[in-house]
Short mmCIF file of C-alpha atoms and ligand atoms in Angstrom, two decimals:
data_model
loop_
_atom_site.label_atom_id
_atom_site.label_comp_id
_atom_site.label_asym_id
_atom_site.label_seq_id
_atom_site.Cartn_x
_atom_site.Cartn_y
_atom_site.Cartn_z
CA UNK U 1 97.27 -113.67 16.68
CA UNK U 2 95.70 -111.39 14.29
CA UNK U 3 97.08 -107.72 13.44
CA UNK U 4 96.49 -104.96 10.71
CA UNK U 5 100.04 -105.02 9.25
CA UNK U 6 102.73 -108.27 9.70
CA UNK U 7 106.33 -107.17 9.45
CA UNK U 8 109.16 -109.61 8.37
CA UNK U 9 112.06 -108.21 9.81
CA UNK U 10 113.44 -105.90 12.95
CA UNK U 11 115.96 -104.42 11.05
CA UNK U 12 115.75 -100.53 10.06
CA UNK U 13 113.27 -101.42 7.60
CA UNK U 14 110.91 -103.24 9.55
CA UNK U 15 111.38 -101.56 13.05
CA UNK U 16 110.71 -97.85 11.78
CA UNK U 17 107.59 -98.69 9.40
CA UNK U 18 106.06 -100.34 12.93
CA UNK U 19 107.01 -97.39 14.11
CA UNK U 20 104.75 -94.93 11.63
CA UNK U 21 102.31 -97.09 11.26
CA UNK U 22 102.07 -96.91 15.57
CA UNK U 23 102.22 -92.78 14.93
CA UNK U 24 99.15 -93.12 12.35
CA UNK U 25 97.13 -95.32 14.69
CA UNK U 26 98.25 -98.37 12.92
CA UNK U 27 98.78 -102.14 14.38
CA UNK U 28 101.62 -103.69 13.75
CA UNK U 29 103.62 -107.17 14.75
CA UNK U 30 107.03 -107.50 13.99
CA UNK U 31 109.04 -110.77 14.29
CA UNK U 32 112.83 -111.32 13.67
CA UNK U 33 115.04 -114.68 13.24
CA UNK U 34 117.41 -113.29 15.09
CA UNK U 35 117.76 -112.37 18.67
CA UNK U 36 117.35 -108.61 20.47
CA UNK U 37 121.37 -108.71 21.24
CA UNK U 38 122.60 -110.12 18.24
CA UNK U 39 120.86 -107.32 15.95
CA UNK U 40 121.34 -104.16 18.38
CA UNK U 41 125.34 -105.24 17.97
CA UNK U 42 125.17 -105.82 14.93
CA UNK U 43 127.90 -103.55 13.26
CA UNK U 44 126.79 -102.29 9.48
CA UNK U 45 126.07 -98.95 8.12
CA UNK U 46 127.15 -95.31 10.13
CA UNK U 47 126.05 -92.31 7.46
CA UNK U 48 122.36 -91.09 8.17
CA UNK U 49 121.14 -88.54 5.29
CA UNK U 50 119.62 -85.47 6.84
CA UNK U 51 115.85 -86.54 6.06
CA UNK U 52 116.76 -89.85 8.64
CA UNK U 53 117.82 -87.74 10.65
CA UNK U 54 114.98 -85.07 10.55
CA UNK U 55 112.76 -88.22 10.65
CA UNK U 56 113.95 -89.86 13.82
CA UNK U 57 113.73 -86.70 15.86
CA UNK U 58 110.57 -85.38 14.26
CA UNK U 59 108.97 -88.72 15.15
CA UNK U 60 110.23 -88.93 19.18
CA UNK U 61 112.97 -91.27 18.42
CA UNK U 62 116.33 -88.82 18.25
CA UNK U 63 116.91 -88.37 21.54
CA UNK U 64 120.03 -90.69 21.61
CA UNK U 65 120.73 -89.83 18.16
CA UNK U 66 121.17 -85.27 18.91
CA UNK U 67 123.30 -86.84 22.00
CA UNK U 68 125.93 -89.06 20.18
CA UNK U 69 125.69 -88.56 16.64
CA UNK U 70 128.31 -86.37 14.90
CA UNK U 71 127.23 -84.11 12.79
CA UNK U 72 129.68 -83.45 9.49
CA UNK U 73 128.95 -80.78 6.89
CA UNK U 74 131.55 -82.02 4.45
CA UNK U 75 133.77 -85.07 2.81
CA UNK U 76 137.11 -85.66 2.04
CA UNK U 77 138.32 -86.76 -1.66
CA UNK U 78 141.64 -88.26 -1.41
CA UNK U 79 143.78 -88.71 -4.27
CA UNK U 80 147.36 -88.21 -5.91
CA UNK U 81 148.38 -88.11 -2.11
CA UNK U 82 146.22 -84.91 -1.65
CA UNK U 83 142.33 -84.29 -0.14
CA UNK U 84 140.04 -82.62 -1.63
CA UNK U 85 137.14 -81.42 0.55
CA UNK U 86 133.22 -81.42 -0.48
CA UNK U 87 131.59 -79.01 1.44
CA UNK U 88 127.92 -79.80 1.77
CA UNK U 89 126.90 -77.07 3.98
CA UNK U 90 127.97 -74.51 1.08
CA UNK U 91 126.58 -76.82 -1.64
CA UNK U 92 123.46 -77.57 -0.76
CA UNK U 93 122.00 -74.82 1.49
CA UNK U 94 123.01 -75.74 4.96
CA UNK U 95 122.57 -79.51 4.79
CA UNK U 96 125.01 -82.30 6.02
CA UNK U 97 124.81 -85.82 6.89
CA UNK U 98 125.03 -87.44 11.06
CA UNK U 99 127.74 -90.28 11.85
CA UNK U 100 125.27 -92.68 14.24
CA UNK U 101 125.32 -96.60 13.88
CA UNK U 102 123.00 -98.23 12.47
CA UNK U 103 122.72 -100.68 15.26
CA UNK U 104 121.85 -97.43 17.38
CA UNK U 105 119.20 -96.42 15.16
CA UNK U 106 117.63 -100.28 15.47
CA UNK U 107 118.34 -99.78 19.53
CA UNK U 108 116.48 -96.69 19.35
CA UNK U 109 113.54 -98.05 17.38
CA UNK U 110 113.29 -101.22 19.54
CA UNK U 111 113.31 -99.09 22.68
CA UNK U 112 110.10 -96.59 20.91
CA UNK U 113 108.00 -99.50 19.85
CA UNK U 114 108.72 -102.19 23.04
CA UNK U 115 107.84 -98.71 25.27
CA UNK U 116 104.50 -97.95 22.95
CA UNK U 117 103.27 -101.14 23.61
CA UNK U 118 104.06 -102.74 20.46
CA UNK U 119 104.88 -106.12 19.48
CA UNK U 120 108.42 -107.14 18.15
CA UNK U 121 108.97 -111.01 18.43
CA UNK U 122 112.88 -112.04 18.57
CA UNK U 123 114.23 -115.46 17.63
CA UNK U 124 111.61 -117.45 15.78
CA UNK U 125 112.45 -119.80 13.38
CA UNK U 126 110.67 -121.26 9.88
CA UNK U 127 109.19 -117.82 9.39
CA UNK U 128 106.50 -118.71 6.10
CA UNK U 129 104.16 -116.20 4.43
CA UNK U 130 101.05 -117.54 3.01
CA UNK U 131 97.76 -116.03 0.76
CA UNK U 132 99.43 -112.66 0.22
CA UNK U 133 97.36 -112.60 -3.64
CA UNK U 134 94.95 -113.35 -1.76
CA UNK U 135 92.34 -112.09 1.02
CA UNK U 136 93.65 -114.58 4.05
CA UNK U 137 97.16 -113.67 4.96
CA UNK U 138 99.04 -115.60 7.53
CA UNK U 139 102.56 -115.29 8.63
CA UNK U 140 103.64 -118.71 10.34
CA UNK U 141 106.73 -119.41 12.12
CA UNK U 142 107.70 -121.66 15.42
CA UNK U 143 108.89 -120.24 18.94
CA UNK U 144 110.83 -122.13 21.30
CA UNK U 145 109.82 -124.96 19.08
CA UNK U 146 105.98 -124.30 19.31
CA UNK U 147 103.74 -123.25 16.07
CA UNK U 148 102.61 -120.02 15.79
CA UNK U 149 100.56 -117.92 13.15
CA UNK U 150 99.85 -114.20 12.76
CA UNK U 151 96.64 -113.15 10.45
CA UNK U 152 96.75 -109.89 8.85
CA UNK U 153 95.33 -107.17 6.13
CA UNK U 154 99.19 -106.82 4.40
CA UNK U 155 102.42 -107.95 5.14
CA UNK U 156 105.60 -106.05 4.98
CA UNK U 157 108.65 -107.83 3.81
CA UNK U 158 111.46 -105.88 5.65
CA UNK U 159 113.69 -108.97 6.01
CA UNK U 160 116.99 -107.69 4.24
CA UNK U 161 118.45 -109.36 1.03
CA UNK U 162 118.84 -112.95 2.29
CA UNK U 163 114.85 -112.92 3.39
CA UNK U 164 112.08 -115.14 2.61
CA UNK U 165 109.59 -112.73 1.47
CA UNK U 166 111.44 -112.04 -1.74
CA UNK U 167 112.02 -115.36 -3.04
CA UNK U 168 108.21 -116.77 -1.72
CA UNK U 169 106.28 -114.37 -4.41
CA UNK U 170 105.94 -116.92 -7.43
CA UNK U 171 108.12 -116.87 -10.76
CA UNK U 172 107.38 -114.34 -13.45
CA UNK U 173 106.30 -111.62 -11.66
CA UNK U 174 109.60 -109.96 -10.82
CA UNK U 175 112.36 -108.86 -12.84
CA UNK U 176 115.77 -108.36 -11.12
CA UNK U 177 118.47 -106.21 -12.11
CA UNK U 178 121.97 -106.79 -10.76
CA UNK U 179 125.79 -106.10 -10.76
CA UNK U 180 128.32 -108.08 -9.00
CA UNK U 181 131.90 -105.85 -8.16
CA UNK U 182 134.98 -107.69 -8.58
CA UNK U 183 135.96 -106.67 -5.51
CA UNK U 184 134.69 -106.89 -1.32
CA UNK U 185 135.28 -104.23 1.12
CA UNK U 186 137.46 -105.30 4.20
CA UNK U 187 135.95 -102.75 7.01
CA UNK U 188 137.95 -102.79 10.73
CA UNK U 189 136.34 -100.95 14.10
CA UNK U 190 139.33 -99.97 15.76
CA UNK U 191 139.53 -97.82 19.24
CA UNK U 192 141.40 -95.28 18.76
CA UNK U 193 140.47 -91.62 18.06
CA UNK U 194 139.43 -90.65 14.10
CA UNK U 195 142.30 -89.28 12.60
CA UNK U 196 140.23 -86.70 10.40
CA UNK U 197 137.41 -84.68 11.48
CA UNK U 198 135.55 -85.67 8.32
CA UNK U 199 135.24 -88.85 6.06
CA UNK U 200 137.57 -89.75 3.88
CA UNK U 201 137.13 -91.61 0.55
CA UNK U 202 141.02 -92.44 -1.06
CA UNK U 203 141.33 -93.23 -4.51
CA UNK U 204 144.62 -94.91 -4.60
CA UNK U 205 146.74 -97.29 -7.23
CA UNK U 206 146.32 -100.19 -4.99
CA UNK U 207 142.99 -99.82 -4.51
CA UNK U 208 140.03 -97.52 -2.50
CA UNK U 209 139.92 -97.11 0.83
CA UNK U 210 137.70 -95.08 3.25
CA UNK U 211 138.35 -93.72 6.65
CA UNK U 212 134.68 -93.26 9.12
CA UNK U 213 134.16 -93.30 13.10
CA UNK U 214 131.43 -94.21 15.09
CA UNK U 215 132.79 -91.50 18.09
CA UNK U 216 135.60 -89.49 19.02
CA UNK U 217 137.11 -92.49 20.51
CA UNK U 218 136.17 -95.01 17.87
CA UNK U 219 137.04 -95.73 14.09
CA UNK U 220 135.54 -96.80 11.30
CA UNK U 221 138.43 -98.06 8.12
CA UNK U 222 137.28 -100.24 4.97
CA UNK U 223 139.86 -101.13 2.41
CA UNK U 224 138.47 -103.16 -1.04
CA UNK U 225 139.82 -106.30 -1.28
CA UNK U 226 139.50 -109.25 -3.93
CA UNK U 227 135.71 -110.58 -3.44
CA UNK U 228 136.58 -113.79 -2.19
CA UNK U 229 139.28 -112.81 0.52
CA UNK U 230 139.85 -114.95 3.61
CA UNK U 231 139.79 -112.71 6.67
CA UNK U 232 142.16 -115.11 8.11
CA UNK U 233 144.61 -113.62 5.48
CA UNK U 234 144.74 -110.30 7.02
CA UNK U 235 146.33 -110.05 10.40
CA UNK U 236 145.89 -106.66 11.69
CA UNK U 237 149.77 -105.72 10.25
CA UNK U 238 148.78 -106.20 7.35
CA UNK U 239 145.60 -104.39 7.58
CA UNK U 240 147.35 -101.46 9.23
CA UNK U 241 150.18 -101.88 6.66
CA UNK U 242 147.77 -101.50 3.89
CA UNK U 243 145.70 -98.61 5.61
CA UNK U 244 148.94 -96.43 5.60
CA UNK U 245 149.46 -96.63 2.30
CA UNK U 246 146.35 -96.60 0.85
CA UNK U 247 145.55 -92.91 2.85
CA UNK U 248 149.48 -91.68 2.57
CA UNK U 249 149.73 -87.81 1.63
CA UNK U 250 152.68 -85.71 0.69
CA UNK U 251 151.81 -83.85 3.82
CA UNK U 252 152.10 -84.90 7.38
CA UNK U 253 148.73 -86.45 8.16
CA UNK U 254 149.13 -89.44 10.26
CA UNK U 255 146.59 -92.00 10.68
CA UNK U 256 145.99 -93.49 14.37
CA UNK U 257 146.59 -97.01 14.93
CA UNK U 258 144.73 -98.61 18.19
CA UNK U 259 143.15 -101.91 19.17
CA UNK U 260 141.40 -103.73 16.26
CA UNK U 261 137.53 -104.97 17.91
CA UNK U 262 136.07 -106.22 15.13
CA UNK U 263 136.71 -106.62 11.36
CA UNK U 264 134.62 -108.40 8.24
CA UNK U 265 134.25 -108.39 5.02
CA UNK U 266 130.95 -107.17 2.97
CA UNK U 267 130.66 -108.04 -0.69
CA UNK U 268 129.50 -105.50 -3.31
CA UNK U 269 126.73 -105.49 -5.51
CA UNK U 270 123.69 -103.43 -7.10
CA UNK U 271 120.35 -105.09 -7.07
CA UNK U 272 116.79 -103.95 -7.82
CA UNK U 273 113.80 -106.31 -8.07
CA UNK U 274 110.83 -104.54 -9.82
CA UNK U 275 107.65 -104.14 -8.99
CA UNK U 276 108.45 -103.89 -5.12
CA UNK U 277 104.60 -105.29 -4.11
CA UNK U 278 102.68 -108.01 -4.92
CA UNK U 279 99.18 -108.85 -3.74
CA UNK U 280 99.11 -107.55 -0.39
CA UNK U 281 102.94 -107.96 0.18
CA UNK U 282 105.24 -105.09 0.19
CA UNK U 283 109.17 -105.60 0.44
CA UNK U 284 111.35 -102.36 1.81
CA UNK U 285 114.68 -101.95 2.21
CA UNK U 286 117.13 -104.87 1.29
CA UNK U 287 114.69 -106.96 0.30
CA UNK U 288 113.84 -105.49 -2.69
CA UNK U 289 117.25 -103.78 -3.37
CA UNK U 290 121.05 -103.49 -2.68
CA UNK U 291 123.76 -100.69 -2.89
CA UNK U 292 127.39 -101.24 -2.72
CA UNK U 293 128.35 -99.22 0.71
CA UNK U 294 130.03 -96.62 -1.43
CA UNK U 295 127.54 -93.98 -1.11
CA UNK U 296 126.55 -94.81 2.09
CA UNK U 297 123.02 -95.07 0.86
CA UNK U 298 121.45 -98.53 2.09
CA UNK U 299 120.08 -97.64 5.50
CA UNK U 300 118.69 -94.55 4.03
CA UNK U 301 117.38 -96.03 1.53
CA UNK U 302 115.03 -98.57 3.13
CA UNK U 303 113.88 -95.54 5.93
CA UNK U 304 112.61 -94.11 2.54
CA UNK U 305 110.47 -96.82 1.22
CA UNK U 306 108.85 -97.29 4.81
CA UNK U 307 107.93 -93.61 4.65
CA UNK U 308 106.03 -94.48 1.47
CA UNK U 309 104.45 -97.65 2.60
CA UNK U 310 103.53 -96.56 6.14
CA UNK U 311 101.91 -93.48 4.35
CA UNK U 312 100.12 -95.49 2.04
CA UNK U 313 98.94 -97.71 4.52
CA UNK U 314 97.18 -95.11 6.91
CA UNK U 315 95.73 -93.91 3.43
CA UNK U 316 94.11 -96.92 3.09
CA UNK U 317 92.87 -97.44 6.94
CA UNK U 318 91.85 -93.94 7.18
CA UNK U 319 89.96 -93.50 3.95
CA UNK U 320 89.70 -96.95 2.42
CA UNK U 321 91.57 -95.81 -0.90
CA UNK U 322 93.88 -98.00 -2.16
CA UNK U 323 95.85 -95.83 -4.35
CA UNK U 324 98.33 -94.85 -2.89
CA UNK U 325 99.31 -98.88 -1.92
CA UNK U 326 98.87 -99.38 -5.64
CA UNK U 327 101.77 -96.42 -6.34
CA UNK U 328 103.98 -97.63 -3.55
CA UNK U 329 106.30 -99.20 -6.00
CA UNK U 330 106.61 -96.71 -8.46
CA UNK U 331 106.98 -94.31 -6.00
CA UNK U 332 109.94 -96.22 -4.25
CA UNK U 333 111.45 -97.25 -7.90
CA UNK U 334 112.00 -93.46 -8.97
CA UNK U 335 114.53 -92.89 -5.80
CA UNK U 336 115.97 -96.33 -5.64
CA UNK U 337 117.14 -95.80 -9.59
CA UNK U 338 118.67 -92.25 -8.42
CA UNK U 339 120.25 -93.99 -5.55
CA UNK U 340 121.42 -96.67 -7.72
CA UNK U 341 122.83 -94.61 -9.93
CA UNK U 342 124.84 -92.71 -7.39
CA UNK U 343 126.22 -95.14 -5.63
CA UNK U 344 127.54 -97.61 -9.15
CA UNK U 345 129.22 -93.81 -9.95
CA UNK U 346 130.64 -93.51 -6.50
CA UNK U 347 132.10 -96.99 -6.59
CA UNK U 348 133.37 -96.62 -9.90
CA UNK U 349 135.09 -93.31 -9.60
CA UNK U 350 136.80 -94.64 -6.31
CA UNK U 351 137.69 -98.63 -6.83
CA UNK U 352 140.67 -100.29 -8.86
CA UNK U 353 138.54 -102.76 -11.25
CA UNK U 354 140.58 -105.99 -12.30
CA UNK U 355 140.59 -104.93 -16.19
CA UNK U 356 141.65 -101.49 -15.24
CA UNK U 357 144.42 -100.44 -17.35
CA UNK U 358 146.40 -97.12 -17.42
CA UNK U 359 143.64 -95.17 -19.91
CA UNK U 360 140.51 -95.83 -17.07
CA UNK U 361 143.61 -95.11 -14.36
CA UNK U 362 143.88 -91.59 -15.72
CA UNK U 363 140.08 -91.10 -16.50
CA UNK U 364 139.16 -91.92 -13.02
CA UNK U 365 141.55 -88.91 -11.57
CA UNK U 366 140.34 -87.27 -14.50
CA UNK U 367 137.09 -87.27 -12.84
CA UNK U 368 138.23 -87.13 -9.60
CA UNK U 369 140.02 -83.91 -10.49
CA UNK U 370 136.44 -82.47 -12.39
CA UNK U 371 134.46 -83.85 -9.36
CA UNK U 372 136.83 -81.61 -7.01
CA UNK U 373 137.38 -78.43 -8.90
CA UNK U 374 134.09 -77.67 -10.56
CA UNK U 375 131.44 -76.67 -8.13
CA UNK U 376 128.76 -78.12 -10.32
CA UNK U 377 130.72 -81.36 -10.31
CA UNK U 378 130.97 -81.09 -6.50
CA UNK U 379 127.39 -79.85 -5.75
CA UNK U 380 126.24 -82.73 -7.81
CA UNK U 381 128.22 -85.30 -5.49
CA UNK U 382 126.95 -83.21 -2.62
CA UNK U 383 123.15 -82.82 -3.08
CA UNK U 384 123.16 -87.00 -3.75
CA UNK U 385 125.38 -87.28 -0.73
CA UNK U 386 123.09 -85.94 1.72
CA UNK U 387 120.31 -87.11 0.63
CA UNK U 388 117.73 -86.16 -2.41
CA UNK U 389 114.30 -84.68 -1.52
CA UNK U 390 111.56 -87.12 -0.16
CA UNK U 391 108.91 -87.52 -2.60
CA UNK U 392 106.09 -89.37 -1.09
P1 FAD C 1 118.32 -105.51 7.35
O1 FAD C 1 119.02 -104.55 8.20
O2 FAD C 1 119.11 -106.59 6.69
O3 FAD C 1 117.19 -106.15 8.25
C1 FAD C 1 116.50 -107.31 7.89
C2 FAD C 1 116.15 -108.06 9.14
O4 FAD C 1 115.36 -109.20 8.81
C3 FAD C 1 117.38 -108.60 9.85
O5 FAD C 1 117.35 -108.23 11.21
C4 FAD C 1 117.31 -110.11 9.64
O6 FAD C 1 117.88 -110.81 10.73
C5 FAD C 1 115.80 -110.31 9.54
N1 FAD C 1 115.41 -111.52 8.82
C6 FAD C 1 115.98 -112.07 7.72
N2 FAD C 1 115.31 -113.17 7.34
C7 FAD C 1 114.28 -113.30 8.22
C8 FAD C 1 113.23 -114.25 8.36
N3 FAD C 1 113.12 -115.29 7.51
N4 FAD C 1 112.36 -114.09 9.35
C9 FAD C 1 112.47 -113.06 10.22
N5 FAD C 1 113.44 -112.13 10.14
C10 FAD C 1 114.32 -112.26 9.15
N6 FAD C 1 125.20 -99.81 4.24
C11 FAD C 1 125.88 -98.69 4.28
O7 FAD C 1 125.35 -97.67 3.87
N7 FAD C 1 127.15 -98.67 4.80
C12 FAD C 1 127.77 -99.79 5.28
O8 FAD C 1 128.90 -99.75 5.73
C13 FAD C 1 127.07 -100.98 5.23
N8 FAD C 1 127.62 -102.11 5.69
C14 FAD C 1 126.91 -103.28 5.60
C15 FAD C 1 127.48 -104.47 6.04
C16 FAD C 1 126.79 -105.67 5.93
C17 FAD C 1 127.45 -106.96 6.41
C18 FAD C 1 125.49 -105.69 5.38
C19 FAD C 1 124.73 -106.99 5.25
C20 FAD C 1 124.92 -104.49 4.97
C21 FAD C 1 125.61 -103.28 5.07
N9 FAD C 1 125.06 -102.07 4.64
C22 FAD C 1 125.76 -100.94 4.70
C23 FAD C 1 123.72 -101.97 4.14
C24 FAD C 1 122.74 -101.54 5.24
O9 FAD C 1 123.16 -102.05 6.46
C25 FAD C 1 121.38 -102.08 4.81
O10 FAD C 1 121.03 -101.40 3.61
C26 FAD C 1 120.31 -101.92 5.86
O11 FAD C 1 120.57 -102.78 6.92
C27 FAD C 1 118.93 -102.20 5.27
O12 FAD C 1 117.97 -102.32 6.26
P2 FAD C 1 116.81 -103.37 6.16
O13 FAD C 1 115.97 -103.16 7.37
O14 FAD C 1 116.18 -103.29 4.83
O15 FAD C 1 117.50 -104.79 6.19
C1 PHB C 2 130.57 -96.32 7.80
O1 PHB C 2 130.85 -95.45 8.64
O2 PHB C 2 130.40 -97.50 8.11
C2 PHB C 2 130.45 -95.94 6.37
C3 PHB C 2 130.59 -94.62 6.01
C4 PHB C 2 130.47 -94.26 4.67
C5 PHB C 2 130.22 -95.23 3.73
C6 PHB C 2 130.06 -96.56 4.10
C7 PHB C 2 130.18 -96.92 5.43
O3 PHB C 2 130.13 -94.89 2.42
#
């Protein structure tokens, strides 16, 4: 098979960059390890920033999304037994974020590119990439046991952080940057109603917690846990136990208990590999880098960098000019250091860290307290939270 572009991955990444590239007259094959069901379930991020959002339905795919997807213009900060709310809307001009799964958004994309005419191959196996320094690039991988190889221009590494694109591009040329929490988020979809209008992130003594939804019957609860926590440990009790006290007020907000439908745990860590391209590879999205979940940045973040690629691409097939490919990491690098940098200071305003001791205890509501009551403390949480300006 021979195509323009050759995607690793039918996650966000991958799907919506096949997507663009479709929009700017650009072929594209996409192939995935895993199978159509298993990713459209598969239950991960909920927070879209406004320019997602803008993106999805500017580009034909939000009809689903203006349906279903709540829109909030505003956070909770929970702490001292009291909530503290962020309001975006004032803070930022009008802007808010949209509560829509992440497995919708992949749904969605499937749907646009399956209905285009495009080409997204589910379940292969021993996915290789080969000559991407050089001029002959292949993409090889076996289906229902039989060899298969794709030729292409460029490939796209959009295969998350436990890919193969990453780790193929030889030693030396990347430098990684990385920090490991002490601690794991244990996140629970439950069906019962939210219990709050709006998110809530709790700052508590025995640790963070965060209340979402994915609907107005469904919703969304993480509590941080020790990093190497058995789920096994936590019987729902417990987890409900927990939940209570972690988002207990001195007023009488109740949280809703209901049927527990699925529950996980998702380590923490910061990771950025620099440059993001080499040869005629490009990695997006979790394959070049990682946010902890606090700022609810990771899905947005890899929509960005496909913006950038699948702009620099039609650059190239339109005109020939390379150099806006030849940008594409620095480009990416300058929002995924912001983002970076927002979500480390979200996680470590909000989480208990093992060598905590009273002085950080009080700093952190310190900050908390700043964050809350000055409106360029809260504008600054709010213009990050929603999402900073594209630059392409
Ligand atoms: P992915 O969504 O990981 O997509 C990569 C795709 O490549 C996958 O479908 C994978 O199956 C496929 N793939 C991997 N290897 C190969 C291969 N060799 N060949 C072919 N295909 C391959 N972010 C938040 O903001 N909030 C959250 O609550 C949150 N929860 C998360 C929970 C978990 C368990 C994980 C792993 C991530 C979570 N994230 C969260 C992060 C967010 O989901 C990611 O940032 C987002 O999925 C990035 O999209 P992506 O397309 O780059 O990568
Ligand atoms: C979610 O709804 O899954 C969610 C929301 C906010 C976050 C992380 C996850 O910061």
């Amino acid at each position: 098979m021979r195509t323009q572009v050759g995607i690793v991955g039918a996650g966000p990444a991958g799907l919506m960059l096949s997507h663009l590239l479709h929009l700017s007259g650009v072929e594209s094959v996409v192939i995935e390890n895993k199978s159509r069901k298993y990713v459209e379930e598969r239950v991960r991020a909920g927070v879209l920033e406004q320019g997602t959002v803008d993106l999805m339905i500017e580009t034909g795919v939000g009809t689903r999304l203006k349906q279903l997807g709540l829109v909030h213009h505003g956070v909770e900060l929970r702490f001292d037994g009291r909530g503290h709310r962020i309001d975006f809307a004032d803070l930022t001009g009008g802007k808010g974020i949209t509560i829509y799964a992440q497995h919708e958004v992949v749904r969605d994309l499937t749907d646009a590119r399956l209905a285009d005419g495009g080409q997204v191959i589910f379940e292969v196996d021993d996915v290789s990439i080969h000559d991407f320094d050089g001029t002959r690039l292949r993409i090889t991988y076996r289906k229902d046991g039989a060899p298969h190889q794709i030729e292409c221009d460029f490939i796209a590494g959009c295969d998350g952080f436990h890919g193969i694109c990453r780790p193929t591009i030889p030693a030396g040329v990347l430098t990684a940057f990385e920090r490991v929490y002490p601690f794991a988020w244990l996140g629970i979809l439950a069906e019962v109603a939210p219990s709050s209008d709006e998110l809530i992130y709790a700052s508590h003594e025995r640790g963070f917690a965060l209340h979402s939804m994915r609907s107005q019957q469904l919703t969304r609860l993480y509590i941080q846990c020790a990093p190497d926590e058995q789920i096994e440990a936590w019987p729902d009790a417990r987890i409900w136990d927990e939940m209570h006290r972690r988002f207990a007020t001195h007023d009488e907000w109740k949280l809703h208990e209901g049927p527990v439908v699925q529950k996980g745990i998702t380590e923490m860590r910061s990771f950025v590999v620099e440059p993001m391209q080499y040869g005629n590879l490009f990695l997006a999205g979790d394959a070049a880098h990682i946010v902890p979940p606090t700022g609810a940045k990771g899905l947005n973040l890899a929509i960005a960098d496909v913006r950038v690629l699948a702009r620099a691409l039609a650059e190239f097939y339109r005109r020939g000019s390379r150099d806006a490919l030849n940008r594409y990491s620095d480009v990416c690098l300058r929002r995924v250091w912001k983002v970076q940098r927002f979500s480390w200071w979200m996680t470590s305003m909000l989480h208990r860290f093992e060598d905590d001791n009273a002085f950080d205890r009080r700093r952190q509501l310190a900050e908390l307290d700043y964050v809350t009551n000055s409106r360029a403390g809260s504008q600054s949480l709010a213009e990050n939270y929603v999402g900073l300006p594209m630059e392409l």
